[in-house]
């Protein structure tokens, strides 16, 4: 059987199309070429398939980079009301970390976010989260990139103080009280809150100028103070302490 590499390339491109990559019909079309090919022809088919795969992943990477760069320009830092933050975080989890989608990269992102919120309660100055851009661009589809960046900057209100080619530093807002930080953290799923990565990341100190390795990225205590005009009383702190133990 003669193998038409151009035709095979077209079938592979159809398979790797981002909208069809999970479609079993396209997978069968690719397999059909290998089934009817000789051993020598399979070598050529494999080589061509690898080229198409590499081109596909490069296109996806370029698209995600363009989306992320656009988000960096267009997303305004804003701190939404506490209730809106809670609702938005719940929607984010339902959409990107559910029973049908337990992406390890997304879980690590949520673990790091949970750890950051818990750590902030212990420090008088705002914590800064040094995060590689890949945490937004390589853990899911374009929708995750948009929603995750919007969550950090446009919902939680993290200020971006340093932006480099591959990393950014996101500083938690000064106005979040310890009660609010606890309430936001409690929204995270049980599997995230009980992750062994949390225990490891909490072993270090987030002292000024000292980086502390988290599940994703690093954290340090910035020079910017928190707003203690909204400091809660002893009863409120005790209430949140009990909830943290239970939940």
PDB file of C-alpha atoms in Angstrom:
ATOM      1  CA  UNK A   1       0.000   0.000   0.000  1.00  0.00           C
ATOM      2  CA  UNK A   2       1.300   3.433  -0.963  1.00  0.00           C
ATOM      3  CA  UNK A   3       1.125   5.983   1.842  1.00  0.00           C
ATOM      4  CA  UNK A   4       0.223   9.567   0.981  1.00  0.00           C
ATOM      5  CA  UNK A   5       2.109  11.619   3.565  1.00  0.00           C
ATOM      6  CA  UNK A   6       0.261  14.805   2.626  1.00  0.00           C
ATOM      7  CA  UNK A   7      -3.061  13.104   3.231  1.00  0.00           C
ATOM      8  CA  UNK A   8      -1.754  11.664   6.492  1.00  0.00           C
ATOM      9  CA  UNK A   9      -0.570  15.111   7.570  1.00  0.00           C
ATOM     10  CA  UNK A  10      -4.074  16.452   6.986  1.00  0.00           C
ATOM     11  CA  UNK A  11      -5.577  13.660   9.087  1.00  0.00           C
ATOM     12  CA  UNK A  12      -3.069  14.343  11.881  1.00  0.00           C
ATOM     13  CA  UNK A  13      -3.767  18.070  11.788  1.00  0.00           C
ATOM     14  CA  UNK A  14      -7.459  17.304  12.081  1.00  0.00           C
ATOM     15  CA  UNK A  15      -6.749  15.061  15.081  1.00  0.00           C
ATOM     16  CA  UNK A  16      -4.568  17.618  16.849  1.00  0.00           C
ATOM     17  CA  UNK A  17      -7.011  20.419  16.228  1.00  0.00           C
ATOM     18  CA  UNK A  18      -7.680  21.802  19.696  1.00  0.00           C
ATOM     19  CA  UNK A  19     -11.420  21.350  19.250  1.00  0.00           C
ATOM     20  CA  UNK A  20     -11.195  17.716  18.204  1.00  0.00           C
ATOM     21  CA  UNK A  21      -8.213  16.275  20.051  1.00  0.00           C
ATOM     22  CA  UNK A  22     -10.441  14.094  22.255  1.00  0.00           C
ATOM     23  CA  UNK A  23     -12.597  12.854  19.373  1.00  0.00           C
ATOM     24  CA  UNK A  24     -12.203   9.095  18.888  1.00  0.00           C
ATOM     25  CA  UNK A  25     -13.204   9.340  15.214  1.00  0.00           C
ATOM     26  CA  UNK A  26     -10.108  11.370  14.348  1.00  0.00           C
ATOM     27  CA  UNK A  27      -7.949   8.952  16.363  1.00  0.00           C
ATOM     28  CA  UNK A  28      -9.255   6.012  14.340  1.00  0.00           C
ATOM     29  CA  UNK A  29      -8.445   7.860  11.110  1.00  0.00           C
ATOM     30  CA  UNK A  30      -4.827   8.216  12.239  1.00  0.00           C
ATOM     31  CA  UNK A  31      -4.603   4.589  13.372  1.00  0.00           C
ATOM     32  CA  UNK A  32      -5.904   3.374  10.013  1.00  0.00           C
ATOM     33  CA  UNK A  33      -2.761   4.624   8.264  1.00  0.00           C
ATOM     34  CA  UNK A  34      -0.486   2.732  10.658  1.00  0.00           C
ATOM     35  CA  UNK A  35      -2.529  -0.466  10.433  1.00  0.00           C
ATOM     36  CA  UNK A  36      -2.173  -0.707   6.661  1.00  0.00           C
ATOM     37  CA  UNK A  37       1.414   0.578   6.402  1.00  0.00           C
ATOM     38  CA  UNK A  38       4.586  -1.480   6.155  1.00  0.00           C
ATOM     39  CA  UNK A  39       7.242  -1.220   8.910  1.00  0.00           C
ATOM     40  CA  UNK A  40       9.316   1.155   6.775  1.00  0.00           C
ATOM     41  CA  UNK A  41       6.282   3.312   6.025  1.00  0.00           C
ATOM     42  CA  UNK A  42       5.396   3.463   9.719  1.00  0.00           C
ATOM     43  CA  UNK A  43       8.735   5.126  10.367  1.00  0.00           C
ATOM     44  CA  UNK A  44       7.807   7.882   7.906  1.00  0.00           C
ATOM     45  CA  UNK A  45       4.320   8.154   9.399  1.00  0.00           C
ATOM     46  CA  UNK A  46       5.708   8.453  12.926  1.00  0.00           C
ATOM     47  CA  UNK A  47       8.140  11.148  11.829  1.00  0.00           C
ATOM     48  CA  UNK A  48       5.360  13.111  10.126  1.00  0.00           C
ATOM     49  CA  UNK A  49       3.050  12.698  13.115  1.00  0.00           C
ATOM     50  CA  UNK A  50       5.756  14.017  15.454  1.00  0.00           C
ATOM     51  CA  UNK A  51       6.175  17.089  13.250  1.00  0.00           C
ATOM     52  CA  UNK A  52       2.449  17.807  13.286  1.00  0.00           C
ATOM     53  CA  UNK A  53       2.304  17.289  17.057  1.00  0.00           C
ATOM     54  CA  UNK A  54       5.218  19.676  17.636  1.00  0.00           C
ATOM     55  CA  UNK A  55       3.636  22.300  15.377  1.00  0.00           C
ATOM     56  CA  UNK A  56       0.327  21.939  17.207  1.00  0.00           C
ATOM     57  CA  UNK A  57       1.862  22.409  20.647  1.00  0.00           C
ATOM     58  CA  UNK A  58       3.844  25.400  19.398  1.00  0.00           C
ATOM     59  CA  UNK A  59       0.657  27.017  18.075  1.00  0.00           C
ATOM     60  CA  UNK A  60      -1.102  26.378  21.377  1.00  0.00           C
ATOM     61  CA  UNK A  61       1.828  27.837  23.322  1.00  0.00           C
ATOM     62  CA  UNK A  62       1.934  30.925  21.107  1.00  0.00           C
ATOM     63  CA  UNK A  63      -1.811  31.436  21.469  1.00  0.00           C
ATOM     64  CA  UNK A  64      -1.661  31.119  25.250  1.00  0.00           C
ATOM     65  CA  UNK A  65       1.230  33.563  25.383  1.00  0.00           C
ATOM     66  CA  UNK A  66      -0.727  36.095  23.333  1.00  0.00           C
ATOM     67  CA  UNK A  67      -3.777  35.636  25.555  1.00  0.00           C
ATOM     68  CA  UNK A  68      -1.706  36.059  28.710  1.00  0.00           C
ATOM     69  CA  UNK A  69       0.103  39.136  27.421  1.00  0.00           C
ATOM     70  CA  UNK A  70      -3.272  40.641  26.565  1.00  0.00           C
ATOM     71  CA  UNK A  71      -4.542  39.888  30.073  1.00  0.00           C
ATOM     72  CA  UNK A  72      -1.526  41.601  31.617  1.00  0.00           C
ATOM     73  CA  UNK A  73      -2.361  44.752  29.684  1.00  0.00           C
ATOM     74  CA  UNK A  74      -6.156  44.727  29.957  1.00  0.00           C
ATOM     75  CA  UNK A  75      -6.866  43.366  33.463  1.00  0.00           C
ATOM     76  CA  UNK A  76      -7.201  46.142  36.022  1.00  0.00           C
ATOM     77  CA  UNK A  77      -6.247  45.537  39.640  1.00  0.00           C
ATOM     78  CA  UNK A  78      -9.393  45.744  41.725  1.00  0.00           C
ATOM     79  CA  UNK A  79     -10.516  44.317  45.031  1.00  0.00           C
ATOM     80  CA  UNK A  80     -14.100  43.145  44.764  1.00  0.00           C
ATOM     81  CA  UNK A  81     -16.429  42.848  47.776  1.00  0.00           C
ATOM     82  CA  UNK A  82     -15.786  39.860  50.019  1.00  0.00           C
ATOM     83  CA  UNK A  83     -19.028  38.092  49.022  1.00  0.00           C
ATOM     84  CA  UNK A  84     -18.174  38.501  45.333  1.00  0.00           C
ATOM     85  CA  UNK A  85     -14.712  37.035  45.894  1.00  0.00           C
ATOM     86  CA  UNK A  86     -16.282  33.998  47.562  1.00  0.00           C
ATOM     87  CA  UNK A  87     -18.822  33.492  44.766  1.00  0.00           C
ATOM     88  CA  UNK A  88     -16.220  33.941  42.014  1.00  0.00           C
ATOM     89  CA  UNK A  89     -13.798  31.500  43.636  1.00  0.00           C
ATOM     90  CA  UNK A  90     -16.572  28.905  43.954  1.00  0.00           C
ATOM     91  CA  UNK A  91     -17.403  29.309  40.261  1.00  0.00           C
ATOM     92  CA  UNK A  92     -13.714  29.018  39.366  1.00  0.00           C
ATOM     93  CA  UNK A  93     -13.395  25.742  41.290  1.00  0.00           C
ATOM     94  CA  UNK A  94     -16.598  24.305  39.818  1.00  0.00           C
ATOM     95  CA  UNK A  95     -15.365  25.094  36.334  1.00  0.00           C
ATOM     96  CA  UNK A  96     -11.705  24.121  36.530  1.00  0.00           C
ATOM     97  CA  UNK A  97     -11.292  21.654  39.420  1.00  0.00           C
ATOM     98  CA  UNK A  98     -14.174  19.220  39.610  1.00  0.00           C
ATOM     99  CA  UNK A  99     -14.749  15.456  39.620  1.00  0.00           C
ATOM    100  CA  UNK A 100     -14.246  15.332  35.853  1.00  0.00           C
ATOM    101  CA  UNK A 101     -11.113  17.472  35.858  1.00  0.00           C
ATOM    102  CA  UNK A 102      -8.436  16.980  38.512  1.00  0.00           C
ATOM    103  CA  UNK A 103      -5.535  18.506  36.614  1.00  0.00           C
ATOM    104  CA  UNK A 104      -2.423  18.203  38.854  1.00  0.00           C
ATOM    105  CA  UNK A 105      -1.153  21.603  37.731  1.00  0.00           C
ATOM    106  CA  UNK A 106      -4.429  23.302  38.651  1.00  0.00           C
ATOM    107  CA  UNK A 107      -4.424  21.523  42.013  1.00  0.00           C
ATOM    108  CA  UNK A 108      -0.923  22.823  42.736  1.00  0.00           C
ATOM    109  CA  UNK A 109      -2.037  26.331  41.755  1.00  0.00           C
ATOM    110  CA  UNK A 110      -4.931  26.112  44.236  1.00  0.00           C
ATOM    111  CA  UNK A 111      -2.675  24.644  46.931  1.00  0.00           C
ATOM    112  CA  UNK A 112      -0.299  27.587  46.548  1.00  0.00           C
ATOM    113  CA  UNK A 113      -3.187  30.071  46.653  1.00  0.00           C
ATOM    114  CA  UNK A 114      -4.580  28.430  49.797  1.00  0.00           C
ATOM    115  CA  UNK A 115      -1.172  28.510  51.457  1.00  0.00           C
ATOM    116  CA  UNK A 116      -0.698  32.169  50.540  1.00  0.00           C
ATOM    117  CA  UNK A 117      -4.037  33.152  52.089  1.00  0.00           C
ATOM    118  CA  UNK A 118      -3.301  31.208  55.282  1.00  0.00           C
ATOM    119  CA  UNK A 119       0.214  32.592  55.612  1.00  0.00           C
ATOM    120  CA  UNK A 120      -0.881  36.205  55.147  1.00  0.00           C
ATOM    121  CA  UNK A 121      -2.791  36.106  58.437  1.00  0.00           C
ATOM    122  CA  UNK A 122       0.494  35.688  60.325  1.00  0.00           C
ATOM    123  CA  UNK A 123       2.301  38.739  58.956  1.00  0.00           C
ATOM    124  CA  UNK A 124       1.823  42.504  59.426  1.00  0.00           C
ATOM    125  CA  UNK A 125       3.016  43.273  55.914  1.00  0.00           C
ATOM    126  CA  UNK A 126       1.556  42.160  52.603  1.00  0.00           C
ATOM    127  CA  UNK A 127       2.867  38.903  51.176  1.00  0.00           C
ATOM    128  CA  UNK A 128       4.228  38.839  47.645  1.00  0.00           C
ATOM    129  CA  UNK A 129       3.773  35.776  45.438  1.00  0.00           C
ATOM    130  CA  UNK A 130       6.434  35.292  42.760  1.00  0.00           C
ATOM    131  CA  UNK A 131       4.749  33.257  40.077  1.00  0.00           C
ATOM    132  CA  UNK A 132       5.960  31.883  36.768  1.00  0.00           C
ATOM    133  CA  UNK A 133       3.702  32.758  33.848  1.00  0.00           C
ATOM    134  CA  UNK A 134       3.424  29.048  33.072  1.00  0.00           C
ATOM    135  CA  UNK A 135       1.235  28.629  36.180  1.00  0.00           C
ATOM    136  CA  UNK A 136      -1.436  30.469  34.207  1.00  0.00           C
ATOM    137  CA  UNK A 137      -0.689  29.241  30.698  1.00  0.00           C
ATOM    138  CA  UNK A 138       0.279  25.557  30.956  1.00  0.00           C
ATOM    139  CA  UNK A 139      -2.233  24.075  33.392  1.00  0.00           C
ATOM    140  CA  UNK A 140      -5.362  24.127  31.292  1.00  0.00           C
ATOM    141  CA  UNK A 141      -7.085  25.564  28.265  1.00  0.00           C
ATOM    142  CA  UNK A 142      -7.338  29.246  27.381  1.00  0.00           C
ATOM    143  CA  UNK A 143     -10.361  29.600  29.659  1.00  0.00           C
ATOM    144  CA  UNK A 144      -8.238  28.625  32.663  1.00  0.00           C
ATOM    145  CA  UNK A 145      -5.599  31.192  31.735  1.00  0.00           C
ATOM    146  CA  UNK A 146      -8.211  33.940  31.569  1.00  0.00           C
ATOM    147  CA  UNK A 147     -10.095  32.898  34.707  1.00  0.00           C
ATOM    148  CA  UNK A 148      -7.003  32.245  36.852  1.00  0.00           C
ATOM    149  CA  UNK A 149      -5.341  35.567  36.045  1.00  0.00           C
ATOM    150  CA  UNK A 150      -8.618  37.434  36.483  1.00  0.00           C
ATOM    151  CA  UNK A 151      -9.108  35.702  39.853  1.00  0.00           C
ATOM    152  CA  UNK A 152      -5.705  36.748  41.173  1.00  0.00           C
ATOM    153  CA  UNK A 153      -5.630  40.306  39.825  1.00  0.00           C
ATOM    154  CA  UNK A 154      -9.177  41.336  39.009  1.00  0.00           C
ATOM    155  CA  UNK A 155     -11.017  39.629  41.881  1.00  0.00           C
ATOM    156  CA  UNK A 156      -8.633  39.193  44.814  1.00  0.00           C
ATOM    157  CA  UNK A 157      -6.966  42.453  43.846  1.00  0.00           C
ATOM    158  CA  UNK A 158      -3.330  41.352  43.891  1.00  0.00           C
ATOM    159  CA  UNK A 159      -1.061  44.180  42.800  1.00  0.00           C
ATOM    160  CA  UNK A 160       1.549  43.286  40.177  1.00  0.00           C
ATOM    161  CA  UNK A 161       4.765  44.982  41.299  1.00  0.00           C
ATOM    162  CA  UNK A 162       7.308  43.258  39.062  1.00  0.00           C
ATOM    163  CA  UNK A 163       6.709  41.930  35.595  1.00  0.00           C
ATOM    164  CA  UNK A 164       9.477  40.123  33.757  1.00  0.00           C
ATOM    165  CA  UNK A 165       9.484  37.992  30.631  1.00  0.00           C
ATOM    166  CA  UNK A 166       8.578  34.763  32.409  1.00  0.00           C
ATOM    167  CA  UNK A 167       7.487  35.772  35.921  1.00  0.00           C
ATOM    168  CA  UNK A 168       5.366  38.248  37.831  1.00  0.00           C
ATOM    169  CA  UNK A 169       5.105  39.228  41.497  1.00  0.00           C
ATOM    170  CA  UNK A 170       1.583  39.481  42.894  1.00  0.00           C
ATOM    171  CA  UNK A 171       1.055  41.251  46.233  1.00  0.00           C
ATOM    172  CA  UNK A 172      -2.074  40.547  48.262  1.00  0.00           C
ATOM    173  CA  UNK A 173      -4.241  43.614  48.968  1.00  0.00           C
ATOM    174  CA  UNK A 174      -3.754  45.450  52.262  1.00  0.00           C
ATOM    175  CA  UNK A 175      -7.446  45.545  53.139  1.00  0.00           C
ATOM    176  CA  UNK A 176      -8.231  41.829  53.501  1.00  0.00           C
ATOM    177  CA  UNK A 177      -8.773  41.041  57.184  1.00  0.00           C
ATOM    178  CA  UNK A 178      -7.726  37.765  58.755  1.00  0.00           C
ATOM    179  CA  UNK A 179     -11.378  36.720  58.917  1.00  0.00           C
ATOM    180  CA  UNK A 180     -11.809  37.370  55.206  1.00  0.00           C
ATOM    181  CA  UNK A 181      -8.571  35.554  54.375  1.00  0.00           C
ATOM    182  CA  UNK A 182      -9.798  32.560  56.390  1.00  0.00           C
ATOM    183  CA  UNK A 183     -13.212  32.632  54.748  1.00  0.00           C
ATOM    184  CA  UNK A 184     -11.746  32.736  51.249  1.00  0.00           C
ATOM    185  CA  UNK A 185      -9.317  29.923  52.051  1.00  0.00           C
ATOM    186  CA  UNK A 186     -12.110  27.717  53.375  1.00  0.00           C
ATOM    187  CA  UNK A 187     -13.784  27.742  49.955  1.00  0.00           C
ATOM    188  CA  UNK A 188     -10.953  25.609  48.561  1.00  0.00           C
ATOM    189  CA  UNK A 189     -11.730  21.865  48.194  1.00  0.00           C
ATOM    190  CA  UNK A 190     -10.830  19.399  50.941  1.00  0.00           C
ATOM    191  CA  UNK A 191      -8.256  17.699  48.694  1.00  0.00           C
ATOM    192  CA  UNK A 192      -6.452  21.026  48.341  1.00  0.00           C
ATOM    193  CA  UNK A 193      -6.593  21.993  52.022  1.00  0.00           C
ATOM    194  CA  UNK A 194      -5.267  18.616  53.149  1.00  0.00           C
ATOM    195  CA  UNK A 195      -2.503  18.371  50.571  1.00  0.00           C
ATOM    196  CA  UNK A 196       0.925  17.352  51.895  1.00  0.00           C
ATOM    197  CA  UNK A 197       2.352  20.196  49.818  1.00  0.00           C
ATOM    198  CA  UNK A 198       0.742  22.638  52.257  1.00  0.00           C
ATOM    199  CA  UNK A 199       2.565  21.152  55.210  1.00  0.00           C
ATOM    200  CA  UNK A 200       5.857  21.402  53.355  1.00  0.00           C
ATOM    201  CA  UNK A 201       5.311  24.999  52.286  1.00  0.00           C
ATOM    202  CA  UNK A 202       4.325  26.070  55.817  1.00  0.00           C
ATOM    203  CA  UNK A 203       7.616  24.842  57.260  1.00  0.00           C
ATOM    204  CA  UNK A 204       9.511  27.944  56.094  1.00  0.00           C
ATOM    205  CA  UNK A 205       9.209  31.523  57.298  1.00  0.00           C
ATOM    206  CA  UNK A 206       8.006  34.279  54.991  1.00  0.00           C
ATOM    207  CA  UNK A 207      10.339  36.820  56.570  1.00  0.00           C
ATOM    208  CA  UNK A 208      11.222  40.053  54.791  1.00  0.00           C
ATOM    209  CA  UNK A 209      13.533  39.370  51.900  1.00  0.00           C
ATOM    210  CA  UNK A 210      13.481  35.604  52.392  1.00  0.00           C
ATOM    211  CA  UNK A 211      11.771  33.504  49.751  1.00  0.00           C
ATOM    212  CA  UNK A 212       9.687  30.563  50.861  1.00  0.00           C
ATOM    213  CA  UNK A 213       9.092  27.775  48.374  1.00  0.00           C
ATOM    214  CA  UNK A 214       5.418  27.012  47.820  1.00  0.00           C
ATOM    215  CA  UNK A 215       3.622  24.398  45.748  1.00  0.00           C
ATOM    216  CA  UNK A 216       3.764  26.897  42.885  1.00  0.00           C
ATOM    217  CA  UNK A 217       6.081  29.903  43.012  1.00  0.00           C
ATOM    218  CA  UNK A 218       7.780  31.616  45.958  1.00  0.00           C
ATOM    219  CA  UNK A 219       6.498  33.968  48.641  1.00  0.00           C
ATOM    220  CA  UNK A 220       8.122  36.703  50.721  1.00  0.00           C
ATOM    221  CA  UNK A 221       6.966  39.472  53.038  1.00  0.00           C
ATOM    222  CA  UNK A 222       6.966  42.813  51.232  1.00  0.00           C
ATOM    223  CA  UNK A 223       7.660  46.219  52.797  1.00  0.00           C
ATOM    224  CA  UNK A 224       4.036  47.311  52.316  1.00  0.00           C
ATOM    225  CA  UNK A 225       1.961  47.176  55.544  1.00  0.00           C
ATOM    226  CA  UNK A 226      -1.500  45.706  55.831  1.00  0.00           C
ATOM    227  CA  UNK A 227      -4.467  47.899  56.759  1.00  0.00           C
ATOM    228  CA  UNK A 228      -5.067  47.207  60.436  1.00  0.00           C
ATOM    229  CA  UNK A 229      -7.831  49.796  60.695  1.00  0.00           C
ATOM    230  CA  UNK A 230     -10.121  46.848  59.917  1.00  0.00           C
ATOM    231  CA  UNK A 231      -8.545  44.527  62.467  1.00  0.00           C
ATOM    232  CA  UNK A 232     -11.102  42.165  64.005  1.00  0.00           C
ATOM    233  CA  UNK A 233     -11.599  41.380  67.648  1.00  0.00           C
ATOM    234  CA  UNK A 234     -10.607  38.347  69.714  1.00  0.00           C
ATOM    235  CA  UNK A 235     -13.989  36.633  69.311  1.00  0.00           C
ATOM    236  CA  UNK A 236     -13.822  36.923  65.529  1.00  0.00           C
ATOM    237  CA  UNK A 237     -10.301  35.497  65.483  1.00  0.00           C
ATOM    238  CA  UNK A 238     -11.340  32.627  67.771  1.00  0.00           C
ATOM    239  CA  UNK A 239     -14.369  31.910  65.576  1.00  0.00           C
ATOM    240  CA  UNK A 240     -12.208  31.634  62.463  1.00  0.00           C
ATOM    241  CA  UNK A 241      -9.627  29.540  64.283  1.00  0.00           C
ATOM    242  CA  UNK A 242     -12.321  27.000  65.209  1.00  0.00           C
ATOM    243  CA  UNK A 243     -13.712  26.972  61.665  1.00  0.00           C
ATOM    244  CA  UNK A 244     -10.230  26.367  60.262  1.00  0.00           C
ATOM    245  CA  UNK A 245      -9.871  23.299  62.463  1.00  0.00           C
ATOM    246  CA  UNK A 246     -13.300  21.931  61.561  1.00  0.00           C
ATOM    247  CA  UNK A 247     -13.218  22.755  57.849  1.00  0.00           C
TER     248      UNK A 247
END
